[in-house]
DNA sequence: TGTACATCAGTGAACGCGCGTTCACTGATGTAC
DNA sequence: TGTACATCAGTGAACGCGCGTTCACTGATGTAC
């Protein structure tokens, strides 16, 4: 059948000869968006500036993304996909031991955030994304699922009770998310000289933090004050 | 000496008779700002809208805050002050035991965020605040100091080594900050139905999370693999 | 107690700007025959 | 291989809007004498 899986001469497209048709405008716009987000934050993003940086008239993006919200939503969804990929690959590469896997996933979460702060911040931004967008939701859920699965394995291996799994999940997620957020926002150095310096320093700091956290995630719940109250 | 500590007839001011002079415009603008931040997020804040809600011409705020950045910075600084107050009072009210105090401080951090999401989000926003502002910096540092002190007491009581205190601090701070951020942003319910429902539910969930976290913060470091490498 | 004056706090008109959106258009590309 | 045609992708001018800032002004308040 003609037309099926026909290669679209990707090299030509990448070369992006400066003709009337850009050839790779979609990607160029996403790159421009990342640039702007890094430089100015979400606040500073405008569709016109984005088009300007991609070297195209300001009406052009509409053909690919509809409007600004559409472009940012697409960008955020890509971020979730990549984050999930990194988390999965780090998990696969880790020692075949549940807690090591969980730590690897957490570290991947942080490393993605430090390596792609524009993506990370946008992914968790309200108000400029289309939260109803199907691919955004799906990518976000997939990301969370990887963390959840890793924790589930730890729980199984340590015979942890099911009832406090959600709390453990929240703790794990809060810790990596909070760490990434604080470092990216520069709060650590600002508030009182916790030096998380460059991304490398910060990544190493995250490893320390995760090493402290991991035991708590794998630990059986504190024994209830054995007297009184029958178990239900 | 006349003019010293003269009361400025606070009641009259609060009453804010609708004359030419507003009488309590500063407060009215800050209240309006909070309203806007809650409804629209930082994105949606404009000085003109703020003046509008305060019932005043759009040039009026300049007399009190200079410009939009000044107003938001003042609002954020107030947030840090109030957060610090809450953390301190909860710490004072807690059982006289270092770990209980630390947990109380962490819970206060989360509760403030849940109770004043507009403040919380703005306090950690980049780009629209004057990060160099002295009172903003001071209030932020004071807040962090309370958490740091509480952790310090735990470390002393448990004879924890000094070298990993920064990592413990980061873990504690990351966890409460991440938790608050995720809940406020609505990620918890969105990503996979961790139900943190209303603020009360969320506060209770935070208590569970802190109960899991606390032991890790007070636990002595994992014994190093005793063989090899002399201690330095 | 009264008067003059300085300062403070708010007004409202005007400005220039960049934004998002729309629209008729046109060049380029791909497909049918 | 050529031709006609539909569709796609980008242009550029125009629009109306809300924004921040400036400025001359004025009403209200407080102080000196």
PDB file of C-alpha atoms (C1' of nucleotides) in Angstrom, chain A residues 6 13 20-21 46-49 52 58-59 67-68, chain C residues 18-23 25-31:
ATOM      1  CA  UNK A   6       6.529   6.336   3.708  1.00  0.00           C
ATOM      2  CA  UNK A  13      13.265  18.454   6.944  1.00  0.00           C
ATOM      3  CA  UNK A  20       8.652  29.732   2.163  1.00  0.00           C
ATOM      4  CA  UNK A  21       7.935  26.595   4.109  1.00  0.00           C
ATOM      5  CA  UNK A  46       4.227  34.970  24.466  1.00  0.00           C
ATOM      6  CA  UNK A  47       3.308  33.425  21.197  1.00  0.00           C
ATOM      7  CA  UNK A  48       4.666  36.379  19.258  1.00  0.00           C
ATOM      8  CA  UNK A  49       8.081  36.169  20.863  1.00  0.00           C
ATOM      9  CA  UNK A  52       9.970  35.657  16.396  1.00  0.00           C
ATOM     10  CA  UNK A  58       3.473  35.520  14.436  1.00  0.00           C
ATOM     11  CA  UNK A  59       0.459  33.954  12.824  1.00  0.00           C
ATOM     12  CA  UNK A  67      -2.847  29.027  20.256  1.00  0.00           C
ATOM     13  CA  UNK A  68      -0.375  29.719  23.021  1.00  0.00           C
TER      14      UNK A  68
ATOM     15  C1'  DG C  18       3.075  44.366  22.853  1.00  0.00           C
ATOM     16  C1'  DC C  19      -0.288  41.176  22.921  1.00  0.00           C
ATOM     17  C1'  DG C  20      -3.731  37.641  20.718  1.00  0.00           C
ATOM     18  C1'  DT C  21      -6.715  37.055  16.965  1.00  0.00           C
ATOM     19  C1'  DT C  22      -8.551  37.462  12.440  1.00  0.00           C
ATOM     20  C1'  DC C  23      -8.365  37.486   7.508  1.00  0.00           C
ATOM     21  C1'  DC C  25      -3.536  36.240   0.437  1.00  0.00           C
ATOM     22  C1'  DT C  26       0.153  33.300  -1.670  1.00  0.00           C
ATOM     23  C1'  DG C  27       3.893  30.151  -2.252  1.00  0.00           C
ATOM     24  C1'  DA C  28       4.936  25.193  -1.885  1.00  0.00           C
ATOM     25  C1'  DT C  29       3.781  20.495  -1.847  1.00  0.00           C
ATOM     26  C1'  DG C  30       1.474  16.372  -2.887  1.00  0.00           C
ATOM     27  C1'  DT C  31      -1.948  13.657  -5.473  1.00  0.00           C
TER      28       DT C  31
END
